[in-house]
Amino acid sequence: MWRILSLLFLIVVQLAIAGQGACAETTGKGAPIASDDGARVAVVIGNSRYPSGALVNPRNDATAIASALRKLKFDVELKLDATKADLDGVFKRFSGKADQSAVAVVFYAGHGIQVSGNNYLIPIDANPQSERDLKREMVRLDDVIDDMGGAKVKIVFFDACRDNPLTRSFSRGGARGLAAPSEATGTLISFSTKHGNTALDGDGKNSPYTGALLAALEGTQRMEIEQLLRKVQQDVKRDTRGQQEPWRYGSLDGDFYFLAPVPEANTAVVQKEMVDKAVAEAVAEALRKANDQSAKERAETQQRVNEQAVAEALRKANEQVARERAEAERKAEERIARERAEIEQRAAQERNELRASMERMLKEAIERQNALLMAEREARKASGEAVSPQSSATTVVAAPERKPEMSLQLATAPSSLRRDDKRPASSPLADAVVNVGDAWEYAVRSGEPRRASC
């Protein structure tokens, strides 16, 4: 930023010094001799679409020159790709305007030809078969100059010195390029090249001659016409590397400026205004560059801030994700522990229920067995068998079991206790005689054997 402001200060100082020198230099110059006050008229013609030997640039050249002359306060009639009838009508109208004007200008871009020392403008529909047809098929340059009438300043720009196939159809008189025109005081004629030579159409948007002329007309430098044409000559010769050199004929009575010069009394003021304008433009450009640099620096700073903010936000997001993950794992572990405790609680409850059920089943089985034994004793007593008195009080009592969930297996009584084969086959202890004080044994699957007594 400081470097830009320093550069701006140096530019302003240099422009101020240069402006003072220019003012001092200009003050010593004389005023223009002639004035161009009054109406300004111009005819601009650009012919490109020839049936034979079509050209690229004349239409562009004529359009650009017409625009430049209008900016210089000329009443311009522009005609593109003009036929013979078009040219006759244009110059008839132009002749009437030129008689009442201070300045008359003709610009022609297209094919031109010279026959027997006369120069001709070639309309796009021209097809002469002999020299006698020229005055009917074409427009003679001298007639165009005559049509400029009583204008005080007459200027002709002729960008038309090109080889043309029409010259080959004439047995005599046809020559390469254009001839030197008749010179007359008050008329200035500028050819795009010397007489007898051909001009270039150019590879760009405009021909070399028209391009140099446009640069001079549209420039800010207020040049007298002779100085302007010298500049055009130098630029064309430079741009074509010496292949083409414009030439001028005739002269004017006094100096002529397309852009009126500033009176001597106001020269210093104008120069000061120019310097002030240049300084203002330099200041504006320097400020623009400073603003651009400042905007760039702000953008870079903002980018760094944004990158830091993104990094901080990413860090916080990662920390939040880690906390949420840890919380989720903690809750998952608690849920698993809770579910495991519930499962163990349900398993313990189921074991207790199974133990109670097994004890109940064992008790019921013992009670049924005791009932069967009592019934068997009663049956023996009824049949007259001797029964021990103690047998009437026979009871089977089961010892408590620690693992009721296991299945119960009753041991079979020894075969030595059998008395007869008439006991009911449905009783599991039908072949055993059990007396009070006898001991029997039951087993629990996968458990330790238990003993009971009666």
mmCIF file of C-alpha atoms in Angstrom, residues 80-444:
data_model
loop_
_atom_site.group_PDB
_atom_site.id
_atom_site.type_symbol
_atom_site.label_atom_id
_atom_site.label_comp_id
_atom_site.label_asym_id
_atom_site.label_seq_id
_atom_site.Cartn_x
_atom_site.Cartn_y
_atom_site.Cartn_z
ATOM 1 C CA LEU A 80 -20.781 1.318 -49.577
ATOM 2 C CA ASP A 81 -20.420 -0.852 -52.692
ATOM 3 C CA ALA A 82 -21.562 1.939 -55.001
ATOM 4 C CA THR A 83 -22.584 1.395 -58.608
ATOM 5 C CA LYS A 84 -22.008 3.999 -61.347
ATOM 6 C CA ALA A 85 -25.507 5.377 -60.793
ATOM 7 C CA ASP A 86 -24.881 5.559 -57.030
ATOM 8 C CA LEU A 87 -21.670 7.539 -57.528
ATOM 9 C CA ASP A 88 -23.321 9.965 -59.944
ATOM 10 C CA GLY A 89 -26.092 10.671 -57.422
ATOM 11 C CA VAL A 90 -23.705 11.014 -54.479
ATOM 12 C CA PHE A 91 -21.415 13.512 -56.216
ATOM 13 C CA LYS A 92 -24.342 15.508 -57.586
ATOM 14 C CA ARG A 93 -25.646 16.033 -54.038
ATOM 15 C CA PHE A 94 -22.137 16.662 -52.751
ATOM 16 C CA SER A 95 -21.473 19.349 -55.329
ATOM 17 C CA GLY A 96 -24.461 21.382 -54.152
ATOM 18 C CA LYS A 97 -23.345 21.176 -50.498
ATOM 19 C CA ALA A 98 -19.676 21.935 -51.198
ATOM 20 C CA ASP A 99 -20.445 25.281 -52.857
ATOM 21 C CA GLN A 100 -21.878 26.491 -49.531
ATOM 22 C CA SER A 101 -19.204 24.989 -47.259
ATOM 23 C CA ALA A 102 -15.877 26.040 -45.860
ATOM 24 C CA VAL A 103 -14.370 22.540 -46.021
ATOM 25 C CA ALA A 104 -15.125 19.702 -48.435
ATOM 26 C CA VAL A 105 -13.559 16.233 -48.017
ATOM 27 C CA VAL A 106 -13.714 13.138 -50.252
ATOM 28 C CA PHE A 107 -12.530 9.720 -49.076
ATOM 29 C CA TYR A 108 -12.513 6.790 -51.510
ATOM 30 C CA ALA A 109 -11.465 3.194 -50.821
ATOM 31 C CA GLY A 110 -11.752 0.650 -53.595
ATOM 32 C CA HIS A 111 -10.307 -0.145 -56.991
ATOM 33 C CA GLY A 112 -8.770 2.702 -59.012
ATOM 34 C CA ILE A 113 -7.248 2.776 -62.452
ATOM 35 C CA GLN A 114 -5.345 5.152 -64.693
ATOM 36 C CA VAL A 115 -5.679 5.230 -68.443
ATOM 37 C CA SER A 116 -3.851 7.720 -70.615
ATOM 38 C CA GLY A 117 -2.844 9.760 -67.570
ATOM 39 C CA ASN A 118 -6.383 10.006 -66.149
ATOM 40 C CA ASN A 119 -7.361 8.470 -62.814
ATOM 41 C CA TYR A 120 -10.724 6.738 -62.436
ATOM 42 C CA LEU A 121 -12.858 5.454 -59.543
ATOM 43 C CA ILE A 122 -14.231 2.025 -60.421
ATOM 44 C CA PRO A 123 -17.878 1.295 -59.448
ATOM 45 C CA ILE A 124 -18.697 -2.302 -58.547
ATOM 46 C CA ASP A 125 -20.773 -2.724 -61.772
ATOM 47 C CA ALA A 126 -18.135 -1.318 -64.150
ATOM 48 C CA ASN A 127 -17.376 -3.472 -67.207
ATOM 49 C CA PRO A 128 -15.695 -1.280 -69.844
ATOM 50 C CA GLN A 129 -14.731 -2.947 -73.088
ATOM 51 C CA SER A 130 -12.696 -0.060 -74.462
ATOM 52 C CA GLU A 131 -11.334 3.336 -73.485
ATOM 53 C CA ARG A 132 -14.431 4.990 -74.931
ATOM 54 C CA ASP A 133 -16.527 3.199 -72.290
ATOM 55 C CA LEU A 134 -14.565 4.685 -69.383
ATOM 56 C CA LYS A 135 -16.493 7.966 -69.179
ATOM 57 C CA ARG A 136 -19.768 6.021 -69.117
ATOM 58 C CA GLU A 137 -18.686 3.112 -66.868
ATOM 59 C CA MET A 138 -16.409 4.918 -64.362
ATOM 60 C CA VAL A 139 -15.933 8.222 -62.510
ATOM 61 C CA ARG A 140 -12.946 10.421 -63.345
ATOM 62 C CA LEU A 141 -11.050 11.795 -60.339
ATOM 63 C CA ASP A 142 -10.715 15.260 -61.908
ATOM 64 C CA ASP A 143 -14.522 15.423 -62.164
ATOM 65 C CA VAL A 144 -14.804 14.596 -58.456
ATOM 66 C CA ILE A 145 -12.460 17.475 -57.604
ATOM 67 C CA ASP A 146 -14.514 19.784 -59.820
ATOM 68 C CA ASP A 147 -17.657 18.757 -57.899
ATOM 69 C CA MET A 148 -16.108 20.142 -54.713
ATOM 70 C CA GLY A 149 -17.062 23.544 -56.128
ATOM 71 C CA GLY A 150 -16.321 26.715 -54.235
ATOM 72 C CA ALA A 151 -15.311 25.214 -50.896
ATOM 73 C CA LYS A 152 -12.457 27.133 -49.327
ATOM 74 C CA VAL A 153 -10.605 23.955 -48.328
ATOM 75 C CA LYS A 154 -10.718 20.871 -50.554
ATOM 76 C CA ILE A 155 -9.144 17.622 -49.347
ATOM 77 C CA VAL A 156 -9.143 14.241 -51.142
ATOM 78 C CA PHE A 157 -8.007 10.964 -49.528
ATOM 79 C CA PHE A 158 -7.541 8.286 -52.170
ATOM 80 C CA ASP A 159 -6.883 4.751 -50.861
ATOM 81 C CA ALA A 160 -7.316 3.221 -54.306
ATOM 82 C CA CYS A 161 -3.964 2.632 -55.933
ATOM 83 C CA ARG A 162 -4.254 -1.090 -56.622
ATOM 84 C CA ASP A 163 -3.594 -3.379 -59.577
ATOM 85 C CA ASN A 164 -6.885 -4.050 -61.326
ATOM 86 C CA PRO A 165 -7.668 -6.734 -63.907
ATOM 87 C CA LEU A 166 -9.522 -4.177 -66.067
ATOM 88 C CA THR A 167 -6.226 -2.681 -67.252
ATOM 89 C CA ARG A 168 -5.435 -5.863 -69.175
ATOM 90 C CA SER A 169 -8.445 -5.452 -71.467
ATOM 91 C CA PHE A 170 -7.113 -2.199 -72.928
ATOM 92 C CA SER A 171 -4.724 -2.332 -75.858
ATOM 93 C CA ARG A 172 -3.102 0.966 -74.988
ATOM 94 C CA GLY A 173 -3.050 3.600 -72.316
ATOM 95 C CA GLY A 174 -3.569 1.345 -69.283
ATOM 96 C CA ALA A 175 -0.858 1.588 -66.634
ATOM 97 C CA ARG A 176 -0.001 0.283 -63.193
ATOM 98 C CA GLY A 177 -1.308 2.326 -60.232
ATOM 99 C CA LEU A 178 -2.609 5.868 -60.482
ATOM 100 C CA ALA A 179 -1.238 8.915 -62.212
ATOM 101 C CA ALA A 180 -0.166 12.138 -60.528
ATOM 102 C CA PRO A 181 -3.214 14.402 -60.412
ATOM 103 C CA SER A 182 -3.398 17.972 -61.643
ATOM 104 C CA GLU A 183 -2.368 20.228 -58.778
ATOM 105 C CA ALA A 184 -4.414 23.287 -57.916
ATOM 106 C CA THR A 185 -4.145 25.817 -55.129
ATOM 107 C CA GLY A 186 -6.745 25.290 -52.449
ATOM 108 C CA THR A 187 -6.870 21.527 -53.083
ATOM 109 C CA LEU A 188 -4.836 18.919 -51.224
ATOM 110 C CA ILE A 189 -4.809 15.335 -52.537
ATOM 111 C CA SER A 190 -3.398 12.440 -50.503
ATOM 112 C CA PHE A 191 -2.754 9.143 -52.320
ATOM 113 C CA SER A 192 -2.161 5.990 -50.338
ATOM 114 C CA THR A 193 1.044 5.490 -52.358
ATOM 115 C CA LYS A 194 3.162 7.210 -54.974
ATOM 116 C CA HIS A 195 1.837 7.463 -58.509
ATOM 117 C CA GLY A 196 2.670 4.400 -60.565
ATOM 118 C CA ASN A 197 2.771 2.144 -57.500
ATOM 119 C CA THR A 198 0.147 -0.117 -55.946
ATOM 120 C CA ALA A 199 -1.091 0.037 -52.364
ATOM 121 C CA LEU A 200 -1.732 -2.825 -49.957
ATOM 122 C CA ASP A 201 -5.203 -3.842 -48.819
ATOM 123 C CA GLY A 202 -3.712 -5.039 -45.531
ATOM 124 C CA ASP A 203 -4.162 -8.125 -43.366
ATOM 125 C CA GLY A 204 -5.908 -6.347 -40.499
ATOM 126 C CA LYS A 205 -9.300 -4.702 -40.169
ATOM 127 C CA ASN A 206 -8.120 -1.632 -42.146
ATOM 128 C CA SER A 207 -5.588 -0.969 -44.870
ATOM 129 C CA PRO A 208 -2.211 0.420 -43.726
ATOM 130 C CA TYR A 209 -3.059 3.869 -45.148
ATOM 131 C CA THR A 210 -6.544 4.094 -43.597
ATOM 132 C CA GLY A 211 -5.267 2.753 -40.284
ATOM 133 C CA ALA A 212 -2.620 5.495 -40.068
ATOM 134 C CA LEU A 213 -5.128 8.179 -41.161
ATOM 135 C CA LEU A 214 -7.633 7.061 -38.506
ATOM 136 C CA ALA A 215 -4.955 7.204 -35.813
ATOM 137 C CA ALA A 216 -4.140 10.780 -36.792
ATOM 138 C CA LEU A 217 -7.781 11.929 -37.015
ATOM 139 C CA GLU A 218 -8.836 10.295 -33.758
ATOM 140 C CA GLY A 219 -5.736 11.340 -31.790
ATOM 141 C CA THR A 220 -5.820 14.123 -29.244
ATOM 142 C CA GLN A 221 -2.907 15.996 -30.841
ATOM 143 C CA ARG A 222 -4.072 19.085 -32.742
ATOM 144 C CA MET A 223 -1.993 18.836 -35.946
ATOM 145 C CA GLU A 224 -2.057 21.033 -39.019
ATOM 146 C CA ILE A 225 -3.010 19.096 -42.178
ATOM 147 C CA GLU A 226 0.509 19.022 -43.643
ATOM 148 C CA GLN A 227 1.907 17.754 -40.344
ATOM 149 C CA LEU A 228 -0.902 15.203 -40.158
ATOM 150 C CA LEU A 229 -0.166 13.863 -43.666
ATOM 151 C CA ARG A 230 3.564 13.656 -42.904
ATOM 152 C CA LYS A 231 2.760 11.575 -39.836
ATOM 153 C CA VAL A 232 0.530 9.290 -41.949
ATOM 154 C CA GLN A 233 3.318 8.935 -44.505
ATOM 155 C CA GLN A 234 5.862 8.001 -41.840
ATOM 156 C CA ASP A 235 3.540 5.507 -40.115
ATOM 157 C CA VAL A 236 2.605 3.710 -43.364
ATOM 158 C CA LYS A 237 6.199 3.495 -44.514
ATOM 159 C CA ARG A 238 7.201 2.097 -41.136
ATOM 160 C CA ASP A 239 4.299 -0.397 -40.922
ATOM 161 C CA THR A 240 4.859 -1.734 -44.468
ATOM 162 C CA ARG A 241 8.668 -1.825 -44.082
ATOM 163 C CA GLY A 242 9.136 0.594 -46.965
ATOM 164 C CA GLN A 243 6.866 -1.261 -49.434
ATOM 165 C CA GLN A 244 4.312 1.571 -49.458
ATOM 166 C CA GLU A 245 4.763 5.330 -49.072
ATOM 167 C CA PRO A 246 1.778 7.707 -49.234
ATOM 168 C CA TRP A 247 2.159 10.852 -51.316
ATOM 169 C CA ARG A 248 0.407 14.193 -51.344
ATOM 170 C CA TYR A 249 -0.250 16.705 -54.116
ATOM 171 C CA GLY A 250 -1.428 20.330 -54.163
ATOM 172 C CA SER A 251 -1.553 22.847 -51.358
ATOM 173 C CA LEU A 252 -3.913 24.942 -49.252
ATOM 174 C CA ASP A 253 -4.071 28.677 -48.671
ATOM 175 C CA GLY A 254 -2.974 28.754 -45.056
ATOM 176 C CA ASP A 255 -3.076 26.224 -42.261
ATOM 177 C CA PHE A 256 -5.953 23.806 -41.720
ATOM 178 C CA TYR A 257 -6.749 21.803 -38.597
ATOM 179 C CA PHE A 258 -9.345 19.047 -38.360
ATOM 180 C CA LEU A 259 -9.340 19.764 -34.633
ATOM 181 C CA ALA A 260 -9.168 23.522 -34.125
ATOM 182 C CA PRO A 261 -6.052 24.702 -32.284
ATOM 183 C CA VAL A 262 -6.289 26.532 -29.004
ATOM 184 C CA PRO A 263 -5.702 30.321 -29.192
ATOM 185 C CA GLU A 264 -2.290 31.442 -27.907
ATOM 186 C CA ALA A 265 -3.771 33.408 -25.002
ATOM 187 C CA ASN A 266 -5.396 30.250 -23.646
ATOM 188 C CA THR A 267 -2.515 27.872 -24.334
ATOM 189 C CA ALA A 268 -1.154 28.001 -20.804
ATOM 190 C CA VAL A 269 -4.607 27.413 -19.371
ATOM 191 C CA VAL A 270 -5.201 24.470 -21.688
ATOM 192 C CA GLN A 271 -1.827 22.991 -20.897
ATOM 193 C CA LYS A 272 -2.559 23.353 -17.213
ATOM 194 C CA GLU A 273 -5.893 21.663 -17.733
ATOM 195 C CA MET A 274 -4.163 18.843 -19.601
ATOM 196 C CA VAL A 275 -1.629 18.454 -16.804
ATOM 197 C CA ASP A 276 -4.377 18.547 -14.189
ATOM 198 C CA LYS A 277 -6.310 15.966 -16.152
ATOM 199 C CA ALA A 278 -3.241 13.744 -16.489
ATOM 200 C CA VAL A 279 -2.522 14.110 -12.778
ATOM 201 C CA ALA A 280 -6.136 13.299 -11.940
ATOM 202 C CA GLU A 281 -6.034 10.233 -14.191
ATOM 203 C CA ALA A 282 -2.735 9.121 -12.645
ATOM 204 C CA VAL A 283 -4.132 9.627 -9.150
ATOM 205 C CA ALA A 284 -7.281 7.735 -10.060
ATOM 206 C CA GLU A 285 -5.235 4.885 -11.549
ATOM 207 C CA ALA A 286 -2.962 4.751 -8.505
ATOM 208 C CA LEU A 287 -5.959 4.776 -6.165
ATOM 209 C CA ARG A 288 -7.564 2.056 -8.217
ATOM 210 C CA LYS A 289 -4.433 -0.072 -7.922
ATOM 211 C CA ALA A 290 -4.236 0.712 -4.207
ATOM 212 C CA ASN A 291 -7.879 -0.271 -3.756
ATOM 213 C CA ASP A 292 -7.312 -3.448 -5.754
ATOM 214 C CA GLN A 293 -4.287 -4.303 -3.603
ATOM 215 C CA SER A 294 -6.205 -3.520 -0.423
ATOM 216 C CA ALA A 295 -9.133 -5.627 -1.583
ATOM 217 C CA LYS A 296 -6.746 -8.459 -2.405
ATOM 218 C CA GLU A 297 -5.135 -8.235 1.035
ATOM 219 C CA ARG A 298 -8.544 -8.153 2.713
ATOM 220 C CA ALA A 299 -9.603 -11.168 0.708
ATOM 221 C CA GLU A 300 -6.441 -13.049 1.695
ATOM 222 C CA THR A 301 -6.914 -12.091 5.361
ATOM 223 C CA GLN A 302 -10.542 -13.155 5.246
ATOM 224 C CA GLN A 303 -9.506 -16.415 3.644
ATOM 225 C CA ARG A 304 -7.031 -17.088 6.440
ATOM 226 C CA VAL A 305 -9.694 -16.226 9.038
ATOM 227 C CA ASN A 306 -12.132 -18.527 7.298
ATOM 228 C CA GLU A 307 -9.580 -21.334 7.208
ATOM 229 C CA GLN A 308 -8.899 -20.903 10.944
ATOM 230 C CA ALA A 309 -12.623 -20.822 11.664
ATOM 231 C CA VAL A 310 -13.107 -23.994 9.637
ATOM 232 C CA ALA A 311 -10.231 -25.705 11.477
ATOM 233 C CA GLU A 312 -11.656 -24.642 14.865
ATOM 234 C CA ALA A 313 -15.135 -25.784 13.896
ATOM 235 C CA LEU A 314 -13.725 -29.111 12.715
ATOM 236 C CA ARG A 315 -11.841 -29.553 15.998
ATOM 237 C CA LYS A 316 -14.960 -28.839 18.034
ATOM 238 C CA ALA A 317 -16.981 -31.170 15.853
ATOM 239 C CA ASN A 318 -14.435 -33.964 16.376
ATOM 240 C CA GLU A 319 -14.498 -33.383 20.128
ATOM 241 C CA GLN A 320 -18.305 -33.442 20.128
ATOM 242 C CA VAL A 321 -18.288 -36.681 18.123
ATOM 243 C CA ALA A 322 -15.804 -38.224 20.587
ATOM 244 C CA ARG A 323 -17.964 -37.166 23.557
ATOM 245 C CA GLU A 324 -21.095 -38.518 21.942
ATOM 246 C CA ARG A 325 -19.329 -41.773 21.091
ATOM 247 C CA ALA A 326 -18.071 -42.169 24.683
ATOM 248 C CA GLU A 327 -21.551 -41.412 26.033
ATOM 249 C CA ALA A 328 -23.097 -43.907 23.630
ATOM 250 C CA GLU A 329 -20.589 -46.585 24.686
ATOM 251 C CA ARG A 330 -21.276 -45.857 28.382
ATOM 252 C CA LYS A 331 -25.027 -46.135 27.870
ATOM 253 C CA ALA A 332 -24.561 -49.316 25.860
ATOM 254 C CA GLU A 333 -22.476 -50.876 28.656
ATOM 255 C CA GLU A 334 -25.077 -49.853 31.246
ATOM 256 C CA ARG A 335 -27.856 -51.299 29.111
ATOM 257 C CA ILE A 336 -25.935 -54.556 28.639
ATOM 258 C CA ALA A 337 -25.240 -54.774 32.404
ATOM 259 C CA ARG A 338 -28.900 -54.047 33.172
ATOM 260 C CA GLU A 339 -30.125 -56.645 30.698
ATOM 261 C CA ARG A 340 -27.616 -59.175 32.048
ATOM 262 C CA ALA A 341 -28.837 -58.548 35.622
ATOM 263 C CA GLU A 342 -32.432 -58.944 34.472
ATOM 264 C CA ILE A 343 -31.553 -62.198 32.716
ATOM 265 C CA GLU A 344 -29.765 -63.526 35.819
ATOM 266 C CA GLN A 345 -32.712 -62.464 37.986
ATOM 267 C CA ARG A 346 -35.153 -64.263 35.699
ATOM 268 C CA ALA A 347 -32.870 -67.330 35.671
ATOM 269 C CA ALA A 348 -32.707 -67.356 39.507
ATOM 270 C CA GLN A 349 -36.488 -67.015 39.688
ATOM 271 C CA GLU A 350 -36.925 -69.846 37.225
ATOM 272 C CA ARG A 351 -34.500 -72.021 39.245
ATOM 273 C CA ASN A 352 -36.431 -71.299 42.451
ATOM 274 C CA GLU A 353 -39.699 -72.134 40.730
ATOM 275 C CA LEU A 354 -38.191 -75.335 39.340
ATOM 276 C CA ARG A 355 -36.847 -76.279 42.793
ATOM 277 C CA ALA A 356 -40.256 -75.753 44.357
ATOM 278 C CA SER A 357 -41.893 -77.716 41.573
ATOM 279 C CA MET A 358 -39.468 -80.627 41.997
ATOM 280 C CA GLU A 359 -39.935 -80.653 45.748
ATOM 281 C CA ARG A 360 -43.704 -80.667 45.264
ATOM 282 C CA MET A 361 -43.477 -83.503 42.742
ATOM 283 C CA LEU A 362 -41.175 -85.469 45.040
ATOM 284 C CA LYS A 363 -43.510 -85.001 47.942
ATOM 285 C CA GLU A 364 -46.477 -86.100 45.873
ATOM 286 C CA ALA A 365 -44.572 -89.133 44.601
ATOM 287 C CA ILE A 366 -43.622 -90.154 48.138
ATOM 288 C CA GLU A 367 -47.170 -89.650 49.324
ATOM 289 C CA ARG A 368 -48.495 -91.837 46.522
ATOM 290 C CA GLN A 369 -45.899 -94.472 47.302
ATOM 291 C CA ASN A 370 -46.806 -94.441 50.983
ATOM 292 C CA ALA A 371 -50.477 -94.733 50.083
ATOM 293 C CA LEU A 372 -49.724 -97.760 47.903
ATOM 294 C CA LEU A 373 -47.739 -99.405 50.675
ATOM 295 C CA MET A 374 -50.503 -98.826 53.199
ATOM 296 C CA ALA A 375 -53.071 -100.216 50.784
ATOM 297 C CA GLU A 376 -50.919 -103.282 50.244
ATOM 298 C CA ARG A 377 -50.590 -103.858 53.987
ATOM 299 C CA GLU A 378 -54.297 -103.567 54.405
ATOM 300 C CA ALA A 379 -54.809 -106.079 51.622
ATOM 301 C CA ARG A 380 -52.445 -108.536 53.279
ATOM 302 C CA LYS A 381 -54.134 -108.137 56.593
ATOM 303 C CA ALA A 382 -57.453 -108.797 54.941
ATOM 304 C CA SER A 383 -56.080 -111.958 53.357
ATOM 305 C CA GLY A 384 -54.952 -113.234 56.743
ATOM 306 C CA GLU A 385 -51.302 -112.662 56.337
ATOM 307 C CA ALA A 386 -49.326 -111.731 59.372
ATOM 308 C CA VAL A 387 -48.280 -108.115 59.206
ATOM 309 C CA SER A 388 -45.845 -106.473 61.543
ATOM 310 C CA PRO A 389 -47.559 -103.987 63.816
ATOM 311 C CA GLN A 390 -44.967 -101.459 62.949
ATOM 312 C CA SER A 391 -45.993 -101.606 59.294
ATOM 313 C CA SER A 392 -49.253 -99.916 60.047
ATOM 314 C CA ALA A 393 -47.361 -96.769 60.769
ATOM 315 C CA THR A 394 -45.023 -97.034 57.788
ATOM 316 C CA THR A 395 -44.230 -93.651 56.246
ATOM 317 C CA VAL A 396 -41.743 -92.584 53.563
ATOM 318 C CA VAL A 397 -40.219 -89.168 54.133
ATOM 319 C CA ALA A 398 -38.016 -87.498 51.514
ATOM 320 C CA ALA A 399 -34.980 -85.552 52.504
ATOM 321 C CA PRO A 400 -34.773 -81.963 51.194
ATOM 322 C CA GLU A 401 -33.003 -81.545 47.840
ATOM 323 C CA ARG A 402 -30.663 -78.684 47.001
ATOM 324 C CA LYS A 403 -31.073 -78.989 43.217
ATOM 325 C CA PRO A 404 -34.760 -79.488 42.567
ATOM 326 C CA GLU A 405 -34.362 -78.694 38.889
ATOM 327 C CA MET A 406 -32.809 -82.096 38.285
ATOM 328 C CA SER A 407 -35.096 -85.074 37.503
ATOM 329 C CA LEU A 408 -35.908 -87.562 40.290
ATOM 330 C CA GLN A 409 -34.948 -91.250 40.038
ATOM 331 C CA LEU A 410 -36.220 -93.686 42.683
ATOM 332 C CA ALA A 411 -34.008 -96.684 43.504
ATOM 333 C CA THR A 412 -35.416 -100.128 43.008
ATOM 334 C CA ALA A 413 -35.851 -102.147 46.213
ATOM 335 C CA PRO A 414 -33.675 -105.284 46.577
ATOM 336 C CA SER A 415 -35.074 -108.526 45.206
ATOM 337 C CA SER A 416 -34.619 -110.207 48.600
ATOM 338 C CA LEU A 417 -37.552 -108.195 49.912
ATOM 339 C CA ARG A 418 -40.012 -109.900 47.505
ATOM 340 C CA ARG A 419 -42.700 -112.056 49.207
ATOM 341 C CA ASP A 420 -44.820 -113.211 46.252
ATOM 342 C CA ASP A 421 -45.640 -112.438 42.653
ATOM 343 C CA LYS A 422 -49.208 -111.299 43.279
ATOM 344 C CA ARG A 423 -48.379 -107.635 43.894
ATOM 345 C CA PRO A 424 -49.818 -105.142 41.502
ATOM 346 C CA ALA A 425 -47.446 -104.671 38.593
ATOM 347 C CA SER A 426 -48.336 -101.008 38.329
ATOM 348 C CA SER A 427 -46.586 -100.119 41.623
ATOM 349 C CA PRO A 428 -42.954 -99.192 41.281
ATOM 350 C CA LEU A 429 -42.326 -100.687 44.738
ATOM 351 C CA ALA A 430 -44.823 -103.574 44.457
ATOM 352 C CA ASP A 431 -42.129 -106.224 44.819
ATOM 353 C CA ALA A 432 -40.573 -104.656 47.927
ATOM 354 C CA VAL A 433 -41.608 -105.055 51.522
ATOM 355 C CA VAL A 434 -41.001 -101.893 53.433
ATOM 356 C CA ASN A 435 -41.123 -101.876 57.175
ATOM 357 C CA VAL A 436 -40.802 -99.152 59.660
ATOM 358 C CA GLY A 437 -37.153 -98.417 60.031
ATOM 359 C CA ASP A 438 -36.282 -99.643 56.507
ATOM 360 C CA ALA A 439 -34.101 -97.294 54.506
ATOM 361 C CA TRP A 440 -34.387 -96.524 50.796
ATOM 362 C CA GLU A 441 -32.528 -94.356 48.481
ATOM 363 C CA TYR A 442 -33.410 -91.916 45.582
ATOM 364 C CA ALA A 443 -31.037 -90.224 43.228
ATOM 365 C CA VAL A 444 -31.137 -86.865 41.465
#
